[in-house]
Coordinates of C-alpha atoms in Angstrom, one line a residue:
M1 CA -112.6 20.4 -10.9
S2 CA -113.0 18.5 -7.7
A3 CA -110.5 15.9 -6.6
S4 CA -111.6 12.3 -6.6
P5 CA -111.8 10.6 -3.2
P6 CA -108.6 8.9 -2.0
H7 CA -108.4 5.2 -2.6
D8 CA -109.0 3.1 0.5
P9 CA -107.0 -0.1 0.3
K10 CA -108.8 -1.6 3.3
Q11 CA -112.2 -1.0 1.8
S12 CA -111.0 -2.6 -1.6
A13 CA -109.6 -5.6 0.2
S14 CA -112.8 -6.1 2.2
V15 CA -114.9 -5.9 -1.0
I16 CA -112.7 -8.5 -2.7
F17 CA -112.8 -10.7 0.4
V18 CA -116.6 -10.7 0.5
L19 CA -116.8 -11.2 -3.3
L20 CA -114.6 -14.3 -3.2
I21 CA -116.5 -16.0 -0.3
S22 CA -119.9 -15.0 -1.7
A23 CA -118.9 -16.5 -5.1
A24 CA -117.7 -19.7 -3.3
A25 CA -121.0 -20.0 -1.4
A26 CA -122.9 -19.3 -4.6
L27 CA -121.5 -22.5 -6.1
G28 CA -124.5 -24.1 -4.4
G29 CA -126.6 -22.0 -6.7
F30 CA -124.7 -23.3 -9.7
L31 CA -125.5 -26.9 -8.6
F32 CA -129.1 -25.8 -7.9
G33 CA -129.4 -24.6 -11.5
F34 CA -127.5 -27.5 -13.1
D35 CA -129.5 -30.1 -11.2
T36 CA -132.9 -28.6 -12.0
A37 CA -132.1 -28.0 -15.7
V38 CA -130.1 -31.2 -16.6
I39 CA -133.4 -33.1 -16.7
N40 CA -134.5 -31.0 -19.7
G41 CA -132.4 -32.9 -22.2
A42 CA -133.1 -36.3 -20.7
V43 CA -136.9 -36.1 -20.1
V44 CA -138.0 -37.6 -23.5
A45 CA -135.3 -40.3 -23.3
L46 CA -136.4 -41.2 -19.7
G47 CA -140.0 -41.6 -20.9
D48 CA -138.8 -44.0 -23.6
Y49 CA -136.5 -45.9 -21.3
F50 CA -139.0 -46.4 -18.5
K51 CA -141.9 -46.8 -21.0
V52 CA -144.1 -44.4 -19.0
G53 CA -146.7 -41.8 -20.0
P54 CA -146.8 -38.0 -19.4
V55 CA -148.1 -38.2 -15.9
L56 CA -145.1 -40.3 -14.6
V57 CA -142.7 -38.3 -16.8
G58 CA -144.0 -35.2 -15.0
M59 CA -143.6 -36.9 -11.6
S60 CA -140.1 -38.0 -12.4
V61 CA -139.2 -34.4 -13.2
S62 CA -141.1 -32.7 -10.4
L63 CA -140.9 -35.0 -7.4
A64 CA -137.3 -33.8 -7.0
L65 CA -138.9 -30.5 -6.1
I66 CA -140.6 -32.1 -3.1
G67 CA -137.2 -33.0 -1.9
S68 CA -136.2 -29.4 -2.5
A69 CA -139.1 -28.3 -0.3
V70 CA -138.0 -30.7 2.4
G71 CA -134.4 -29.5 2.3
A72 CA -135.5 -25.8 2.4
L73 CA -137.8 -26.3 5.3
L74 CA -135.1 -28.2 7.2
S75 CA -132.5 -25.5 6.5
G76 CA -133.7 -23.1 9.1
S77 CA -133.3 -25.4 12.1
V78 CA -130.2 -27.0 10.7
S79 CA -128.4 -23.7 10.0
D80 CA -129.4 -22.2 13.3
R81 CA -128.0 -25.3 15.1
Y82 CA -124.9 -26.1 13.0
G83 CA -124.2 -22.8 11.2
R84 CA -124.2 -22.1 7.5
I85 CA -121.1 -24.1 6.4
K86 CA -122.0 -27.7 7.6
P87 CA -125.3 -27.7 5.7
M88 CA -123.4 -26.6 2.6
L89 CA -121.2 -29.7 3.0
L90 CA -124.2 -31.9 3.4
S91 CA -125.7 -30.4 0.3
A92 CA -122.6 -31.1 -1.7
F93 CA -122.7 -34.7 -0.6
L94 CA -126.3 -35.1 -1.6
F95 CA -125.6 -33.6 -5.0
T96 CA -122.8 -36.0 -5.6
I97 CA -124.7 -39.2 -4.7
S98 CA -127.8 -38.0 -6.6
G99 CA -125.8 -37.4 -9.8
V100 CA -124.3 -40.9 -9.6
G101 CA -127.5 -42.7 -8.8
S102 CA -129.7 -40.8 -11.3
G103 CA -127.5 -42.2 -14.1
L104 CA -127.9 -45.8 -12.9
P105 CA -131.6 -46.2 -12.3
I106 CA -133.3 -49.6 -12.4
T107 CA -136.9 -48.4 -12.4
V108 CA -138.6 -45.0 -12.6
W109 CA -139.1 -45.2 -8.8
D110 CA -135.5 -45.5 -7.8
F111 CA -134.7 -42.7 -10.3
I112 CA -137.2 -40.6 -8.5
F113 CA -135.5 -41.5 -5.2
W114 CA -132.1 -40.3 -6.4
R115 CA -133.6 -37.2 -7.8
F116 CA -135.4 -36.6 -4.4
L117 CA -132.1 -36.8 -2.6
G118 CA -130.6 -34.3 -5.0
G119 CA -133.7 -32.1 -4.4
V120 CA -133.0 -32.1 -0.6
G121 CA -129.5 -30.8 -1.5
I122 CA -131.0 -28.1 -3.7
G123 CA -133.4 -27.1 -1.0
L124 CA -130.6 -26.7 1.6
A125 CA -128.4 -24.7 -0.8
S126 CA -131.3 -22.5 -2.0
A127 CA -132.1 -21.3 1.5
I128 CA -128.7 -21.2 3.2
T129 CA -126.7 -19.5 0.4
P130 CA -128.8 -16.2 0.2
A131 CA -128.9 -16.0 4.0
Y132 CA -125.1 -16.5 4.3
I133 CA -124.3 -13.9 1.6
A134 CA -126.7 -11.4 3.1
E135 CA -125.1 -11.9 6.5
I136 CA -121.5 -11.6 5.3
S137 CA -122.0 -8.6 2.9
P138 CA -122.0 -4.8 3.7
A139 CA -125.4 -3.1 3.2
S140 CA -124.2 -1.0 0.2
L141 CA -123.3 -4.0 -1.8
R142 CA -125.6 -6.7 -0.4
G143 CA -128.0 -6.6 -3.4
S144 CA -125.2 -7.1 -5.9
F145 CA -123.5 -9.9 -3.9
G146 CA -126.9 -11.5 -3.2
S147 CA -127.5 -11.6 -6.9
L148 CA -124.5 -13.8 -7.3
Q149 CA -126.8 -16.6 -6.1
Q150 CA -129.1 -16.1 -9.1
L151 CA -126.1 -15.6 -11.4
A152 CA -124.7 -19.0 -10.3
I153 CA -128.2 -20.6 -10.8
V154 CA -128.5 -19.3 -14.4
V155 CA -124.9 -20.2 -15.2
G156 CA -125.6 -23.7 -13.8
I157 CA -128.8 -23.9 -16.0
F158 CA -126.7 -22.7 -19.1
V159 CA -123.9 -25.2 -18.4
A160 CA -126.4 -28.1 -18.0
M161 CA -128.2 -27.1 -21.3
L162 CA -124.9 -26.7 -23.1
S163 CA -123.6 -30.0 -21.7
N164 CA -126.8 -31.8 -22.8
Y165 CA -126.5 -30.2 -26.3
M166 CA -122.9 -31.2 -26.7
L167 CA -123.4 -34.8 -25.4
V168 CA -126.4 -35.3 -27.8
G169 CA -124.3 -33.9 -30.7
I170 CA -121.4 -36.3 -29.9
A171 CA -123.9 -39.2 -29.6
G172 CA -125.4 -38.6 -33.0
G173 CA -128.4 -36.5 -32.3
S174 CA -130.3 -38.4 -29.6
A175 CA -130.1 -38.8 -25.8
D176 CA -131.2 -42.5 -26.3
N177 CA -127.9 -43.3 -28.2
V178 CA -125.0 -45.0 -26.5
L179 CA -122.2 -42.5 -25.9
W180 CA -119.2 -43.8 -23.9
L181 CA -118.4 -47.1 -22.1
G182 CA -121.6 -48.6 -23.3
F183 CA -123.9 -46.1 -21.4
E184 CA -126.6 -44.0 -23.0
T185 CA -126.2 -40.3 -23.4
W186 CA -128.9 -39.4 -20.9
R187 CA -126.9 -41.2 -18.1
W188 CA -123.8 -39.0 -18.8
M189 CA -126.0 -35.9 -18.5
F190 CA -126.6 -36.7 -14.8
W191 CA -123.0 -37.8 -14.2
A192 CA -121.7 -34.5 -15.4
E193 CA -123.0 -33.0 -12.1
V194 CA -120.5 -34.9 -10.0
P195 CA -117.3 -32.8 -10.6
P196 CA -119.0 -29.4 -9.7
A197 CA -120.6 -31.0 -6.6
L198 CA -117.2 -32.1 -5.3
L199 CA -115.9 -28.6 -6.1
Y200 CA -118.7 -27.1 -4.0
G201 CA -117.8 -29.2 -1.0
F202 CA -114.2 -28.2 -1.2
A203 CA -115.2 -24.5 -1.5
A204 CA -117.5 -24.8 1.5
L205 CA -114.5 -26.0 3.6
M206 CA -112.5 -22.9 2.6
I207 CA -114.9 -20.1 3.6
P208 CA -115.6 -18.6 7.0
E209 CA -118.7 -19.1 9.1
S210 CA -121.4 -16.3 9.2
P211 CA -120.5 -13.7 11.8
R212 CA -124.1 -13.3 12.9
Y213 CA -124.3 -17.1 13.6
L214 CA -121.0 -16.9 15.5
I215 CA -122.3 -14.0 17.6
A216 CA -125.6 -15.9 18.3
S217 CA -123.4 -18.9 19.4
R218 CA -121.3 -16.6 21.7
R219 CA -118.2 -17.0 19.6
E220 CA -117.6 -13.2 19.4
K221 CA -113.8 -13.4 18.9
E222 CA -114.2 -15.4 15.7
A223 CA -116.9 -13.1 14.5
E224 CA -114.8 -10.1 15.2
G225 CA -112.0 -11.4 13.0
I226 CA -114.4 -12.0 10.1
L227 CA -116.2 -8.7 10.5
A228 CA -112.8 -6.9 10.5
K229 CA -112.2 -8.3 7.0
V230 CA -115.7 -7.5 5.8
L231 CA -116.0 -4.0 7.3
G232 CA -112.4 -2.9 7.7
E233 CA -113.2 -1.2 11.0
K234 CA -115.9 -0.4 13.6
T235 CA -116.3 -4.1 14.3
L236 CA -117.1 -3.7 18.0
D237 CA -120.0 -1.3 17.2
K238 CA -121.3 -3.8 14.7
I239 CA -121.0 -6.7 17.1
E240 CA -123.0 -4.8 19.7
E241 CA -125.6 -3.9 17.1
I242 CA -125.9 -7.6 16.1
K243 CA -126.1 -8.7 19.7
G244 CA -128.9 -6.2 20.3
S245 CA -130.9 -7.5 17.4
L246 CA -130.5 -11.1 18.7
K247 CA -131.8 -10.4 22.2
I248 CA -134.9 -12.5 22.3
E249 CA -136.4 -14.8 24.9
C250 CA -136.4 -17.9 22.6
T251 CA -134.1 -19.5 20.1
P252 CA -134.8 -19.0 16.4
S253 CA -137.5 -21.4 15.2
F254 CA -140.7 -21.5 13.1
A255 CA -142.5 -20.5 16.3
A256 CA -140.7 -17.2 16.2
L257 CA -142.4 -16.4 12.9
R258 CA -145.8 -16.1 14.6
C259 CA -147.4 -13.0 16.0
E260 CA -150.9 -12.4 17.3
G261 CA -153.4 -13.9 14.9
G262 CA -150.9 -15.9 12.8
L263 CA -147.7 -15.4 10.8
H264 CA -145.9 -12.1 11.0
P265 CA -147.0 -9.9 8.0
V266 CA -143.5 -9.8 6.5
V267 CA -143.4 -13.6 6.4
W268 CA -146.6 -13.6 4.4
I269 CA -145.0 -11.2 1.9
G270 CA -142.0 -13.5 1.6
L271 CA -144.3 -16.4 0.9
G272 CA -146.2 -14.4 -1.7
L273 CA -143.0 -13.5 -3.5
S274 CA -141.8 -17.1 -3.4
V275 CA -145.0 -18.5 -4.8
L276 CA -145.5 -15.9 -7.5
Q277 CA -141.9 -16.3 -8.7
Q278 CA -142.9 -19.9 -9.7
F279 CA -146.5 -19.4 -10.7
V280 CA -145.4 -17.2 -13.7
G281 CA -144.2 -20.5 -15.2
I282 CA -140.5 -19.8 -15.6
N283 CA -139.3 -23.3 -14.9
V284 CA -141.6 -24.8 -17.6
I285 CA -139.0 -23.2 -20.0
F286 CA -136.1 -24.8 -18.2
Y287 CA -137.5 -28.2 -17.3
Y288 CA -139.6 -28.9 -20.5
G289 CA -138.0 -26.4 -23.0
S290 CA -136.6 -29.1 -25.3
M291 CA -139.8 -31.1 -25.1
L292 CA -141.9 -28.0 -25.8
W293 CA -140.0 -26.9 -28.9
R294 CA -140.0 -30.5 -30.2
S295 CA -143.7 -30.6 -29.8
V296 CA -144.2 -27.6 -32.1
G297 CA -142.0 -28.9 -34.9
F298 CA -138.3 -28.5 -34.0
S299 CA -135.8 -31.4 -34.2
E300 CA -134.3 -32.7 -30.9
E301 CA -130.9 -31.2 -31.6
N302 CA -132.4 -27.8 -32.6
S303 CA -134.6 -27.9 -29.5
L304 CA -131.6 -28.3 -27.3
W305 CA -129.8 -25.5 -29.1
I306 CA -132.7 -23.2 -28.4
T307 CA -132.5 -24.0 -24.7
V308 CA -128.8 -23.1 -24.9
I309 CA -129.6 -19.7 -26.3
T310 CA -132.2 -19.3 -23.6
G311 CA -129.5 -20.0 -21.0
V312 CA -127.3 -17.3 -22.5
V313 CA -130.1 -14.8 -22.3
N314 CA -130.7 -15.7 -18.7
I315 CA -127.0 -15.1 -17.8
V316 CA -126.9 -11.7 -19.6
T317 CA -130.0 -10.5 -17.9
T318 CA -128.8 -11.5 -14.5
L319 CA -125.7 -9.5 -15.0
V320 CA -128.0 -6.6 -15.8
A321 CA -129.7 -7.1 -12.4
I322 CA -126.4 -7.2 -10.6
V323 CA -125.5 -3.8 -12.0
L324 CA -128.9 -2.2 -11.3
I325 CA -130.2 -3.7 -8.1
D326 CA -128.3 -1.5 -5.7
R327 CA -128.8 1.6 -7.9
V328 CA -132.5 1.5 -8.8
G329 CA -133.7 -0.7 -6.0
R330 CA -135.6 -4.0 -5.7
K331 CA -139.2 -2.9 -6.2
P332 CA -138.7 -1.1 -9.6
L333 CA -137.0 -4.1 -11.1
L334 CA -139.8 -6.4 -9.9
L335 CA -142.5 -4.1 -11.4
A336 CA -140.8 -3.8 -14.7
G337 CA -140.2 -7.6 -14.9
S338 CA -143.9 -8.3 -14.1
A339 CA -145.1 -6.0 -16.9
G340 CA -142.7 -7.5 -19.4
M341 CA -143.6 -11.1 -18.5
L342 CA -147.3 -10.3 -18.8
V343 CA -146.8 -9.0 -22.4
T344 CA -144.5 -11.9 -23.6
L345 CA -146.6 -14.6 -22.0
G346 CA -149.7 -13.1 -23.6
V347 CA -148.0 -13.3 -27.0
L348 CA -147.0 -17.0 -26.4
A349 CA -150.5 -17.8 -25.3
Y350 CA -152.0 -16.3 -28.4
L351 CA -149.5 -18.0 -30.8
F352 CA -149.9 -21.4 -29.2
G353 CA -153.7 -21.1 -28.9
N354 CA -154.1 -20.2 -32.6
A355 CA -151.6 -22.4 -34.2
P356 CA -152.8 -25.2 -36.5
L357 CA -152.7 -28.8 -35.1
D358 CA -150.8 -31.8 -36.5
A359 CA -152.2 -35.3 -36.8
T360 CA -151.4 -36.0 -33.1
G361 CA -153.2 -32.8 -31.9
H362 CA -150.0 -30.7 -31.2
P363 CA -149.8 -27.1 -32.4
V364 CA -147.3 -26.5 -35.2
L365 CA -145.5 -23.2 -35.5
Q366 CA -144.2 -22.2 -38.8
G367 CA -142.6 -19.1 -40.4
A368 CA -143.3 -15.8 -38.7
S369 CA -145.2 -17.5 -35.9
A370 CA -142.2 -19.8 -35.0
T371 CA -139.8 -16.8 -35.1
T372 CA -142.2 -14.6 -32.9
A373 CA -142.6 -17.5 -30.4
L374 CA -138.8 -17.8 -30.1
Y375 CA -138.3 -14.1 -29.6
S376 CA -141.2 -13.9 -27.1
A377 CA -139.9 -16.9 -25.1
N378 CA -136.5 -15.3 -24.8
L379 CA -137.8 -11.9 -24.0
Y380 CA -139.9 -13.5 -21.3
V381 CA -136.7 -15.1 -19.9
F382 CA -135.1 -11.7 -20.1
C383 CA -137.9 -10.0 -18.1
F384 CA -137.7 -12.7 -15.5
G385 CA -133.9 -12.7 -15.4
F386 CA -133.4 -9.0 -14.5
S387 CA -136.2 -9.0 -11.9
W388 CA -138.0 -11.9 -10.3
G389 CA -135.1 -14.4 -10.7
P390 CA -132.4 -12.6 -8.7
V391 CA -134.5 -10.0 -6.8
V392 CA -136.7 -12.5 -4.9
W393 CA -133.7 -14.3 -3.6
V394 CA -132.1 -11.0 -2.5
L395 CA -135.2 -9.9 -0.7
L396 CA -135.6 -13.3 1.0
G397 CA -132.1 -13.0 2.3
E398 CA -132.4 -9.5 3.6
M399 CA -136.1 -8.6 4.3
F400 CA -136.3 -10.5 7.7
N401 CA -134.7 -9.5 10.9
N402 CA -131.9 -11.5 12.6
R403 CA -134.4 -13.2 14.9
I404 CA -136.4 -14.9 12.2
R405 CA -134.2 -14.8 9.1
A406 CA -133.1 -18.4 8.9
S407 CA -136.6 -19.8 9.7
A408 CA -138.5 -17.3 7.5
L409 CA -136.1 -17.9 4.6
A410 CA -136.5 -21.6 5.0
L411 CA -140.3 -21.3 5.0
G412 CA -140.2 -19.0 1.9
A413 CA -137.8 -21.3 0.0
G414 CA -140.0 -24.3 1.0
A415 CA -143.1 -22.6 -0.4
Q416 CA -141.2 -21.8 -3.5
W417 CA -140.3 -25.4 -4.1
V418 CA -143.9 -26.6 -3.5
A419 CA -145.1 -24.0 -6.0
N420 CA -142.4 -25.1 -8.4
F421 CA -143.6 -28.7 -8.0
M422 CA -147.2 -27.7 -8.6
V423 CA -146.3 -25.9 -11.9
S424 CA -143.9 -28.5 -13.1
A425 CA -146.1 -31.5 -12.3
S426 CA -149.2 -30.0 -13.8
F427 CA -147.6 -28.8 -17.1
P428 CA -147.7 -32.0 -19.1
S429 CA -151.3 -32.8 -18.0
L430 CA -152.4 -29.2 -18.6
V431 CA -151.0 -29.2 -22.1
S432 CA -152.6 -32.6 -23.0
R433 CA -156.0 -31.5 -21.6
V434 CA -156.4 -27.8 -22.4
G435 CA -153.5 -27.0 -24.7
L436 CA -150.5 -24.7 -24.7
G437 CA -152.5 -21.6 -25.3
I438 CA -154.6 -21.8 -22.1
T439 CA -151.7 -23.1 -20.1
Y440 CA -149.6 -20.0 -21.0
S441 CA -152.7 -17.8 -20.3
I442 CA -152.7 -19.1 -16.7
Y443 CA -149.0 -18.0 -16.3
A444 CA -149.8 -14.6 -17.8
F445 CA -152.6 -14.1 -15.2
F446 CA -150.1 -14.7 -12.4
A447 CA -147.6 -12.3 -14.0
A448 CA -150.4 -9.6 -13.8
L449 CA -151.1 -10.6 -10.2
S450 CA -147.4 -10.3 -9.4
F451 CA -147.3 -6.7 -10.6
F452 CA -150.1 -5.6 -8.2
F453 CA -148.7 -7.7 -5.3
V454 CA -145.4 -5.9 -5.5
L455 CA -147.0 -2.5 -6.1
F456 CA -149.1 -2.7 -2.9
M457 CA -147.3 -5.1 -0.6
V458 CA -143.5 -5.0 -1.1
R459 CA -141.4 -2.5 0.7
E460 CA -138.0 -1.3 -0.6
T461 CA -134.9 -2.6 1.3
K462 CA -132.1 -1.0 -0.7
G463 CA -129.3 0.3 1.5
R464 CA -130.9 -0.8 4.8
E465 CA -128.8 -2.7 7.4
L466 CA -130.0 -6.1 8.3
E467 CA -130.2 -5.0 12.0
D468 CA -132.8 -2.4 10.9
M469 CA -135.2 -4.9 9.4
E470 CA -138.5 -5.2 11.3

């Protein structure tokens, strides 16, 4: 019987150190998830309060995503100039004022403004956090630590859905009802974001700067101290390796993404991953889930409870991804997720497309059809949760070389938010014009497309050092 390898306390300490600072950075992901999902429980109440139709309701939900695209596109230049920590602090500030303002709107337009500001914060956090975690983590654990971003996102989504459900329950079953201090329940849904936003700002003040940014800024002594805690030893070799990968004639910028004939091929692959992650329709479940289930016959409170169950499924499957991503690799998880989403979206498209209609023209699911739809929707979330949810963010954080990482990730995240906007803004109109069946068929088509895109275009990055990326 062979002896087990001796325990290395230095290595254990470095893993715990990286885990703690990665978790602190991932609080931005929690706010990302909370902010994008909190609108789910308030969307119907907002339509009633502002007395607007489905188009403006869709815009009030989705225009925040344009702010997210702006924040993501700005993140590359901001993080290259000011580091990774200061943009995190700015993001926390934007989350805070957005949460306060969204609960005190006068018209639908100033509500959209507050949501836009929160969206800028989301965009900054969504691009900077995976880059920071990738740059601070050892290669052997980078996938698992990088998945903390997605875990934080889905926990944020779950907490927002649970918070909405509990607030509506306390208020008597409707987000329109007055809750505390004379304010309606939907206002408190947005104000619940303020405490975690403040916590994120405090956490950002406590974590170290990215060693790769410090070396690029000629602050090698500071970088050496951080790398010593991350790697335990061989810090001088790593510093020289990083310096070698940063030897370029120009500073990192969007111009660095270009090669002869256009964008670098790996940047196009990053853009493809970002867009397809959204075109499979996942955020329709999280933004419009309660409205969707109410439209097919469930009560408001039961609809919110279904979204809570969906949030739990999302968390569990992300934990599965964290366990598997550094063992089986990125590409196999993406392929399995695409296949699963194709099947489950196909089932939903069939059920919604063949359901009987009520007097208002909405499909009504009853009996076995309703049960099958619930199982299919949650299996769809399961398939997304162990694959395209966490893996795309991990790949975006690690697939680019040091020269272009911040700018390429900013471009990819920006494209992701634009795609998210397109899907979210179009959903209410698509449903009213062509129905839920065809709408879900469109998402199923993109799930099929995502399978072949990964099969032929995506390269495995498991176990590779960031300095070895092309």
